[in-house]
XYZ file of C-alpha atoms in Angstrom:
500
model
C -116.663 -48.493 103.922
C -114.462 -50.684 102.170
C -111.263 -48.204 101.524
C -112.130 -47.506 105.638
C -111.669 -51.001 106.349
C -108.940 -51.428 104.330
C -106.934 -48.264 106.164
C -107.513 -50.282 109.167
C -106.134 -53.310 108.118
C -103.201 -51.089 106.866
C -102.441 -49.751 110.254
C -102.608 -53.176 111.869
C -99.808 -54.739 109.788
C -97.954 -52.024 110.146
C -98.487 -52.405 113.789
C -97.452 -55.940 113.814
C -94.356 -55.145 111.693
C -93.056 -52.628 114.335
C -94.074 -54.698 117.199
C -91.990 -57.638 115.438
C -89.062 -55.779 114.780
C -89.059 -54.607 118.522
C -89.439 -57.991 119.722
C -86.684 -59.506 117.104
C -84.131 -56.194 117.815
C -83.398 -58.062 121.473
C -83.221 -61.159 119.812
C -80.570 -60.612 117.525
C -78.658 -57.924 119.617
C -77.764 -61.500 122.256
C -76.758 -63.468 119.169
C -73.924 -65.375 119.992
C -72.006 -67.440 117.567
C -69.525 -70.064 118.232
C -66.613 -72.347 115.931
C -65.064 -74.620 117.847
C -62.454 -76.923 116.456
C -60.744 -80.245 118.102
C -57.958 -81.901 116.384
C -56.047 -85.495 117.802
C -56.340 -87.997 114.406
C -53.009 -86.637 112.896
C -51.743 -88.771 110.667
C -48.097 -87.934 109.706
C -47.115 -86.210 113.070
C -47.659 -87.482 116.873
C -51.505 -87.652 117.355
C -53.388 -86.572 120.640
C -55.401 -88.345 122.870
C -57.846 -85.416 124.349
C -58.401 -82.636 121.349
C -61.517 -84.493 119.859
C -62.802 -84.769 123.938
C -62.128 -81.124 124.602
C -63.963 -79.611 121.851
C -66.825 -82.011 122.356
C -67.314 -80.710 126.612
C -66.696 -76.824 125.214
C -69.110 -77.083 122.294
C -71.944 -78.763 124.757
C -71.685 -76.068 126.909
C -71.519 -73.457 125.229
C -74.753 -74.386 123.637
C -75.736 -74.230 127.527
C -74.729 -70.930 127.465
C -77.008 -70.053 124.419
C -74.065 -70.366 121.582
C -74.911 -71.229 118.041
C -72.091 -73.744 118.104
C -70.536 -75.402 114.700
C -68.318 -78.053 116.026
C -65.598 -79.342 113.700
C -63.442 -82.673 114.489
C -60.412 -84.389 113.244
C -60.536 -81.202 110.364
C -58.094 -81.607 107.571
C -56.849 -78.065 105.911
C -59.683 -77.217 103.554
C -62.379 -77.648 106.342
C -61.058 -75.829 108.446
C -60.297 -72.769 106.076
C -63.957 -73.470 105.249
C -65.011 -73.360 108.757
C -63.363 -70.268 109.568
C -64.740 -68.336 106.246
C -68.338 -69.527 107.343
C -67.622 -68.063 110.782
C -66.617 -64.832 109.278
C -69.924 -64.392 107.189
C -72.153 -65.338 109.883
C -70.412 -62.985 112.300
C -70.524 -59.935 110.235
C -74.584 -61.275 109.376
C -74.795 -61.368 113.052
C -74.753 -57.453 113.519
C -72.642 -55.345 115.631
C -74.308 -56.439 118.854
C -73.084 -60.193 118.023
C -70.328 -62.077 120.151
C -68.106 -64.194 118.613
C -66.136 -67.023 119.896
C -63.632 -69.325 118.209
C -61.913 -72.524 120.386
C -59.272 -74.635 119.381
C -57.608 -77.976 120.883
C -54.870 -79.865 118.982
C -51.557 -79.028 117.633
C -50.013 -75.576 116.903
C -46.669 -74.390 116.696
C -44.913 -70.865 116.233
C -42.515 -69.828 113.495
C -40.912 -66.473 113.024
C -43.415 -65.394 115.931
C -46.591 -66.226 113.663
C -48.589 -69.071 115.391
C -50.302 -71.793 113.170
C -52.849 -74.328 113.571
C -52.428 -77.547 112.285
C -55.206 -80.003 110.577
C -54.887 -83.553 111.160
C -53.638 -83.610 106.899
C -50.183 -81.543 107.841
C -47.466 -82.930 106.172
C -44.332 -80.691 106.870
C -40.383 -82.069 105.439
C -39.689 -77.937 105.273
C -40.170 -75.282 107.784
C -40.809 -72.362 104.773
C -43.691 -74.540 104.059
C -45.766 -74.260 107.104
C -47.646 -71.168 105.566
C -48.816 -73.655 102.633
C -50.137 -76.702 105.290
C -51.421 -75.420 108.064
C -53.637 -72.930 109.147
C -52.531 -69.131 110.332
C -54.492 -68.174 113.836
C -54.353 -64.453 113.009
C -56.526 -65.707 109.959
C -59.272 -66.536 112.502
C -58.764 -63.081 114.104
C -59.118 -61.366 110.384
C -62.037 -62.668 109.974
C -63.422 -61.516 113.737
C -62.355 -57.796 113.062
C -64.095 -57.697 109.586
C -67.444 -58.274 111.196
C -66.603 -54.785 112.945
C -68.977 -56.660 116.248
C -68.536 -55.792 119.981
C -66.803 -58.696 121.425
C -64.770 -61.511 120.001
C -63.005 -64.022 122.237
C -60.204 -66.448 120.991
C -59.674 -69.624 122.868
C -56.641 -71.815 122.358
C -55.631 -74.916 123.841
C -52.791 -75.776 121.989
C -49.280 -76.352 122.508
C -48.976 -79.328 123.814
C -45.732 -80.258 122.415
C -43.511 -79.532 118.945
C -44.946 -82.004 115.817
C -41.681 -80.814 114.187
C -38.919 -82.521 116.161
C -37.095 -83.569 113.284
C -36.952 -80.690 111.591
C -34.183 -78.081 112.810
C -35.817 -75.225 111.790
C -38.455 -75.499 114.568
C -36.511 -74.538 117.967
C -39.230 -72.502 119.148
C -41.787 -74.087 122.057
C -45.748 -73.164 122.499
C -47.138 -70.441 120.668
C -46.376 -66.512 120.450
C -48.387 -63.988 122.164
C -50.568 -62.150 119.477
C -51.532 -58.382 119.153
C -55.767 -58.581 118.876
C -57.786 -55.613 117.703
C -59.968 -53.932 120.081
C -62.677 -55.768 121.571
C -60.673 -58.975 121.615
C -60.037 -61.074 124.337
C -57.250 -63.432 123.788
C -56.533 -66.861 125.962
C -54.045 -69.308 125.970
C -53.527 -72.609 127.760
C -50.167 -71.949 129.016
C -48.244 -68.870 128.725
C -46.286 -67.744 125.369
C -43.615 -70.025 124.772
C -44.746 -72.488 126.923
C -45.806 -76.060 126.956
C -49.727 -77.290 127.732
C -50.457 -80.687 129.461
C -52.799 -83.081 127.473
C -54.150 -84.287 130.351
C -54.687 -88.116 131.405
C -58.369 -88.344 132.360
C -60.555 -87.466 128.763
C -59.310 -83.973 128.972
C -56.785 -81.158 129.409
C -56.343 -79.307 132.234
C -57.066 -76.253 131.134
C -60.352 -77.242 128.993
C -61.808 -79.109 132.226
C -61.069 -75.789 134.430
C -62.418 -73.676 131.455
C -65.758 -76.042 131.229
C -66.471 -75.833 135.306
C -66.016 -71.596 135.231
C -67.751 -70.807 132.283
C -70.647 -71.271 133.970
C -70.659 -69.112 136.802
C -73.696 -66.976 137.141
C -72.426 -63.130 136.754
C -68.942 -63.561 136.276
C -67.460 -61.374 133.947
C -64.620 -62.732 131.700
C -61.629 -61.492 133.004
C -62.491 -62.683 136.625
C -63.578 -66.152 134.993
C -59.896 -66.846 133.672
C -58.459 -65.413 136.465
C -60.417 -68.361 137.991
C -59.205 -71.081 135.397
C -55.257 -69.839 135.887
C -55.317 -70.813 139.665
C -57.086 -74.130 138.969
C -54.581 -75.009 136.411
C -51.620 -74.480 138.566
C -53.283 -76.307 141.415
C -54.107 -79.561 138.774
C -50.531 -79.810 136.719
C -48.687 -78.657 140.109
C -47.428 -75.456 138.887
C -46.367 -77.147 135.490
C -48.496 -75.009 133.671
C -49.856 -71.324 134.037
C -52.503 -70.223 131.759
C -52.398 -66.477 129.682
C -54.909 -63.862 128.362
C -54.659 -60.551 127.049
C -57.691 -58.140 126.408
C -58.765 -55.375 124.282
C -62.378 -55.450 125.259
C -64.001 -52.596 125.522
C -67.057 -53.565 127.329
C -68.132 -56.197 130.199
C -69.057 -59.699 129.115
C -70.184 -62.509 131.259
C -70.428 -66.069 129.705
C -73.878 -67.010 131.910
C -76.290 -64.111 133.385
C -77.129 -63.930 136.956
C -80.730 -65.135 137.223
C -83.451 -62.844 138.663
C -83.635 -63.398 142.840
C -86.861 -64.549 144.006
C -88.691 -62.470 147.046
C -87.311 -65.145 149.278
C -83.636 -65.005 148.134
C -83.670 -60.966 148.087
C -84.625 -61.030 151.553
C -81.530 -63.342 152.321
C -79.277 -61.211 150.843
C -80.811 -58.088 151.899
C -80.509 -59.596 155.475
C -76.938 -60.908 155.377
C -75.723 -57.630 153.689
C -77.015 -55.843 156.894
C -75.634 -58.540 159.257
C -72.226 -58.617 157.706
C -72.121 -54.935 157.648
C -72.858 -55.106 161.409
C -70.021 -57.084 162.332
C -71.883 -58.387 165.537
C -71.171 -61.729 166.396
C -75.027 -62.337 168.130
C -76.585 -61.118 164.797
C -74.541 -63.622 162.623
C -75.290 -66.099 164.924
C -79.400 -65.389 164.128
C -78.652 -65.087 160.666
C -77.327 -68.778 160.950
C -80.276 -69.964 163.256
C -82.789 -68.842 160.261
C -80.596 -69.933 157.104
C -78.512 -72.697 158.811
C -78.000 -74.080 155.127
C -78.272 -70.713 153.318
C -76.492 -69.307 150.417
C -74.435 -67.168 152.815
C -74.167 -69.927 155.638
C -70.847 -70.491 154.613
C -69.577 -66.856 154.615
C -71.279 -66.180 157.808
C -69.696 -68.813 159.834
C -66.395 -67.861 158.235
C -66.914 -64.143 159.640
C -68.192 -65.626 162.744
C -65.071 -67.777 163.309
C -62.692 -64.039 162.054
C -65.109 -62.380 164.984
C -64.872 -64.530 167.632
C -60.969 -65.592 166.859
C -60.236 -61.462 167.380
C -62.284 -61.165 170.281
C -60.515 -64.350 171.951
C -56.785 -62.987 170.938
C -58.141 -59.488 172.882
C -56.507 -58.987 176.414
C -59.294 -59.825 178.884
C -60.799 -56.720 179.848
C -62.324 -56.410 183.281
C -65.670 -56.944 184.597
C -68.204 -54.248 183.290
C -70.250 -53.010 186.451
C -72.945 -54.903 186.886
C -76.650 -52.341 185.707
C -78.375 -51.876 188.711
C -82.576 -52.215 188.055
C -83.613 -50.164 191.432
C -82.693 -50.283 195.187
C -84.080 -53.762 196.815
C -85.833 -53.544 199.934
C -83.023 -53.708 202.292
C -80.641 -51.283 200.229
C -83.476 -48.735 200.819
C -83.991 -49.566 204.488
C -80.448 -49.341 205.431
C -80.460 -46.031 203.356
C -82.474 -44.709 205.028
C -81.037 -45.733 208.283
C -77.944 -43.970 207.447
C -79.777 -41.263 206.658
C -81.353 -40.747 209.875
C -78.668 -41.376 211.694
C -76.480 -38.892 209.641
C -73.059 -40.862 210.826
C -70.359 -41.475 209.681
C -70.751 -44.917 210.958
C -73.856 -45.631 209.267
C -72.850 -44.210 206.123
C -69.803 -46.599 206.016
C -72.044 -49.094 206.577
C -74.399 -48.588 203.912
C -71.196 -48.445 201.846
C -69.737 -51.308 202.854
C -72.922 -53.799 202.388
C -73.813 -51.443 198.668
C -70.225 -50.225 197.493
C -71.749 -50.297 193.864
C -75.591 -49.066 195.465
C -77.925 -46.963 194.350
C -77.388 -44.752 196.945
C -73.715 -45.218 196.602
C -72.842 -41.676 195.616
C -74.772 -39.862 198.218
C -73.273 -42.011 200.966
C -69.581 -41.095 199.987
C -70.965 -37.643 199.525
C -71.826 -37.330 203.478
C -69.543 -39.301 204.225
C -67.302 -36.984 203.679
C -68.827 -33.938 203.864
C -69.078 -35.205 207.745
C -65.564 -36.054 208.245
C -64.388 -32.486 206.814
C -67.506 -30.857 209.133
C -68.420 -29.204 205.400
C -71.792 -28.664 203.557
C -71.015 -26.365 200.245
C -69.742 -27.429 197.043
C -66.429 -27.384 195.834
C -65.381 -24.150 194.718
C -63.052 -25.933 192.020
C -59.667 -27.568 191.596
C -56.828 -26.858 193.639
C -59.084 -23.883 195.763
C -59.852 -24.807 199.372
C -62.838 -22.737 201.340
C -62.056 -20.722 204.374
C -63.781 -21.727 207.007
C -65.701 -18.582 207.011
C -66.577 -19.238 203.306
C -67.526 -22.498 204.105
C -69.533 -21.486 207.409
C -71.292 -18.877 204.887
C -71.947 -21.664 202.501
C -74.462 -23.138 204.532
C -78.232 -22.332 204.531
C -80.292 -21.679 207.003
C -83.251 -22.943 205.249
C -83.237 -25.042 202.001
C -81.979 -23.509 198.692
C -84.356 -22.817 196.341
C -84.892 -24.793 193.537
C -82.352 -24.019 190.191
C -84.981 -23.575 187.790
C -88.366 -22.579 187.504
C -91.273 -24.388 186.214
C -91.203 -28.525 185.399
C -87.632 -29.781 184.385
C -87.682 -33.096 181.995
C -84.851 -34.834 181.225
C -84.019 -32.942 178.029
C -84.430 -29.471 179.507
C -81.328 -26.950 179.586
C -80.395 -26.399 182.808
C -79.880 -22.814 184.639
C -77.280 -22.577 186.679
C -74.133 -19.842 188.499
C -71.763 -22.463 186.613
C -70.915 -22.023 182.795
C -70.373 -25.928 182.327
C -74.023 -26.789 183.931
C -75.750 -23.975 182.524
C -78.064 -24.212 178.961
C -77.071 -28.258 179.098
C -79.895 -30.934 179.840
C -79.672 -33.809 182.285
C -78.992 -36.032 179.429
C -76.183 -34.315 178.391
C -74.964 -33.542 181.811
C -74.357 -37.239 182.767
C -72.142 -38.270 179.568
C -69.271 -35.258 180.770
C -67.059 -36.015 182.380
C -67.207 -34.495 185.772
C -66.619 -31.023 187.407
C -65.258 -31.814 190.903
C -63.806 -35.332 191.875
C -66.912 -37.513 193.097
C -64.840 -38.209 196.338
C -62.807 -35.540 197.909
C -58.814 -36.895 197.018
C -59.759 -39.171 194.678
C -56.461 -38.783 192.333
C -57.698 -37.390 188.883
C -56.887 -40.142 186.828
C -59.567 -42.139 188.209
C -62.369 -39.465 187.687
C -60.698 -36.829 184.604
C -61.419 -37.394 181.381
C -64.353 -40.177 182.382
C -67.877 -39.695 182.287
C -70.626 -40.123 185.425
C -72.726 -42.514 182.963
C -69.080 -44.665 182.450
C -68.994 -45.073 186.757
C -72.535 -45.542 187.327
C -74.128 -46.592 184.571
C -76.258 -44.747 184.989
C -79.848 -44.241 182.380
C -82.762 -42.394 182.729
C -84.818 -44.614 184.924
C -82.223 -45.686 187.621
C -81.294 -42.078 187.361
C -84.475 -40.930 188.162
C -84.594 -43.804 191.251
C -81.580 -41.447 192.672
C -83.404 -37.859 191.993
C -86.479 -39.455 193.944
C -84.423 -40.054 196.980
C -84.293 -36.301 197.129
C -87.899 -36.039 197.679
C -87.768 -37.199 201.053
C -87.048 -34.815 204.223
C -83.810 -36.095 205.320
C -82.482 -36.048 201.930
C -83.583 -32.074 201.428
C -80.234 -31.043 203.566
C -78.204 -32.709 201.361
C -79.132 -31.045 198.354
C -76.151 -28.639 198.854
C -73.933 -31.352 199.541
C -70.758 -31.765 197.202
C -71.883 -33.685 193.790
C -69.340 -34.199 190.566
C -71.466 -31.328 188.779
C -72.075 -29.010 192.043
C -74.826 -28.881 194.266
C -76.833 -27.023 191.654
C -77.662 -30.114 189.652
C -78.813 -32.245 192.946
C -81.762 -29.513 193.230
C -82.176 -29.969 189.437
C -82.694 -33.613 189.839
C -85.227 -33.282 192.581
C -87.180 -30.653 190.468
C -87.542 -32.958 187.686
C -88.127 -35.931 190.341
C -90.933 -33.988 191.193
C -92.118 -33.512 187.478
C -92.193 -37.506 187.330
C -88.587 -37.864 185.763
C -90.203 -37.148 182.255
């Protein structure tokens, strides 16, 4: 019972062991580690007002940022060889996985295109003796690549003018570009050979642009400096332009994106269908429900694009008005005509409904009267005999084009190739066969479509196909129509079906 016990207990510390090391694998995998040096108490060169400032803002947030920060101030020589050694160990401690960071403000100069940094103890009276006073920057990067981790990044905001006037040896300005090892990314506060502003308000330019980007949800690192290089040049008035260079193999962002919340999701997920609509009324509901939304701003920016490109448009002309049925008096005068069979009345009708219901039948007999004709057109540029056309007229009324219910999606039989094996649907978005009106010139009727002149849809088609239902419309079914009479005696078949 005992050595059973005992097994257990065995198993659950070895449980807890792995269950710690999968829990502390995360952990140390996001290590990031951070040395950040400021420099402005020099004593036997020109000291600097903002240094000491800088480091202070980039340390704080950076530990924002979750950075194990070791700040270092006013650092003579030794501590800051010290400093950099310690930063060394605890990178290569820090595993592969680590980042590693290093930021410095204060003096540094170039000689013999190897850049040094210089603790507030230099004492220079000889250039050969830089190596022996100050502090070599590609030390710093030594020490990165020996800890054989992902990503380092070098920060340097120095520059700001030559220590070293007096010595002649020192003609070079700003620092030299360096070449990192892979997985480095390098940045400068102006570009190589250059001279950085110290700024006038508690900080440089470039550290106060660098402190408000950093923390930019989701931003990866290149785009982030990108950022800081415009807002330099806009603060020192094109005075100075900040540099990087990159080996990284790998995307880094300085702050994570946090996880949306239902609420937010569904305001993205909404303005990402919006915007991809490109409808000014749907932008303008977007608004309505997130008047002070995250993408508020970007809507009424594409709003203002939309409406600014529909305003610089020519002015197109009036669409025709969509007709909901014949009123009352449209049908009653329809009818008129109809029993009348005129040409008077059918002008009239047209005249008091040019854009009618009915308008299409009217101009049909209308002229179908005038030329004394009643058969379809046999086609473009043929003209009926009058024996043809005599012929062409039944004696009783044509039988209908189909047998059997017709609905709206049916294919069609008919003597004409175009009509037949297409629906009514289809039918009415071609353009037409014959013109609509007997001389109407063909570049008012080719190439356009019957739904284009009437606008016509399935319900106020099917008002029209109903008309044919009615004794003095049934003589008219052989009448000339855009598609041939064929398709009038299709409509009044599927009138008769209930326009399903």
């Amino acid at each position: 019972m005992n050595r059973k016990r005992a097994l257990h207990l065995r198993i659950a510390f070895n449980v807890c062991c792995l269950l710690f090391l999968l829990v502390a694998a995360p952990l140390r995998a996001q290590e990031r580690l951070a040395l950040v040096i400021g420099n402005s108490a020099y004593s036997a060169v020109s000291p600097l007002d903002n240094p000491s400032n800088d480091a202070r803002l980039i340390a704080e947030t950076l530990e924002g940022l979750d950075f194990n920060v070791t700040l270092l101030l006013d650092s003579d020589q030794a501590a800051m060889k010290r400093g950099i050694s310690r930063f060394g160990r605890d990178l290569r401690n820090a595993g592969a996985d680590a980042t590693g960071l290093f930021y410095y403000a204060g003096h540094g100069v170039q000689s013999f295109g190897t850049n040094y940094l210089l603790p507030v103890d230099v004492a220079l009276a000889d250039a050969a003796d830089l190596d022996l006073v100050a502090v070599e920057a590609q030390s710093v990067l030594r020490q990165m690549f020996s800890a054989r981790n992902k990503t380092n990044i070098m920060i340097l905001d120095a520059c700001r003018n030559n220590p070293f006037t007096d010595i002649p040896q020192f003609n070079d300005n700003g620092l030299a570009e360096m070449q990192a090892p892979t997985g480095t990314f390098l940045a400068y506060a102006t570009a190589p050979g250059g001279v950085a502003l110290d700024g006038q308000d508690g900080n440089s330019p470039f550290t106060q642009a660098l402190a408000s980007q950093i923390t930019t949800p989701g931003m990866r690192i290149e785009q982030m400096f990108k950022k800081v290089r415009i807002d330099v040049i806009d603060r020192t008035a094109g005075q100075q332009t900040p540099w990087d260079s990159s080996s990284l193999t790998s995307d880094f962002v300085f702050a994570e994106e946090e996880p949306l919340t239902p609420a937010e999701l569904q305001e993205l997920q909404l303005w990402n269908s919006v915007q991809a609509s490109g409808d000014p009324v749907q932008i303008m509901l977007f608004l309505r429900g997130y008047p002070d939304g995250t993408y508020a701003g970007d809507a009424r920016a594409l709003l203002s694009v939309l409406m600014e490109r529909e305003l610089s448009q020519p002015e197109a002309a009036n669409p025709a008005p969509v007709a909901q049925g014949p009123s009352a008096e449209e049908q009653k005068m329809f009818e008129m005509a109809q029993s009348e069979a005129s040409t008077e009345s059918y002008q009239a009708y047209l005249d008091a409904y040019p854009e009618g219901v009915f308008a299409e039948f009217a101009n049909g007999e209308l002229v179908a009267l005038r030329e004394k004709a009643g058969h379809d057109p046999e086609g473009e540029g043929v003209t009926a005999t009058p024996e043809v056309a005599a012929a062409a007229v039944p004696a009783t009324p044509p039988a209908p084009a189909a047998a059997g219910p017709i609905s709206f999606e049916t294919a069609l039989v008919s003597d004409l190739p175009e009509i037949s094996g297409r629906s009514i649907a289809e039918l009415i978005k071609m353009s037409p066969l014959f013109p609509p009106v007997e001389g109407l010139p063909e570049e008012y009727w080719k190439q356009q479509t019957c739904s284009n002149c009437h606008q016509w849809t399935q319900e106020r088609l099917c008002d029209q196909a109903g008309a044919y239902l009615s004794a003095s419309m049934e003589r008219s079914l052989d009448k000339k129509h855009p598609f041939g009479g064929a398709f009038k005696r299709h409509l009044r078949t599927w009138a008769e079906a209930g326009c399903n």
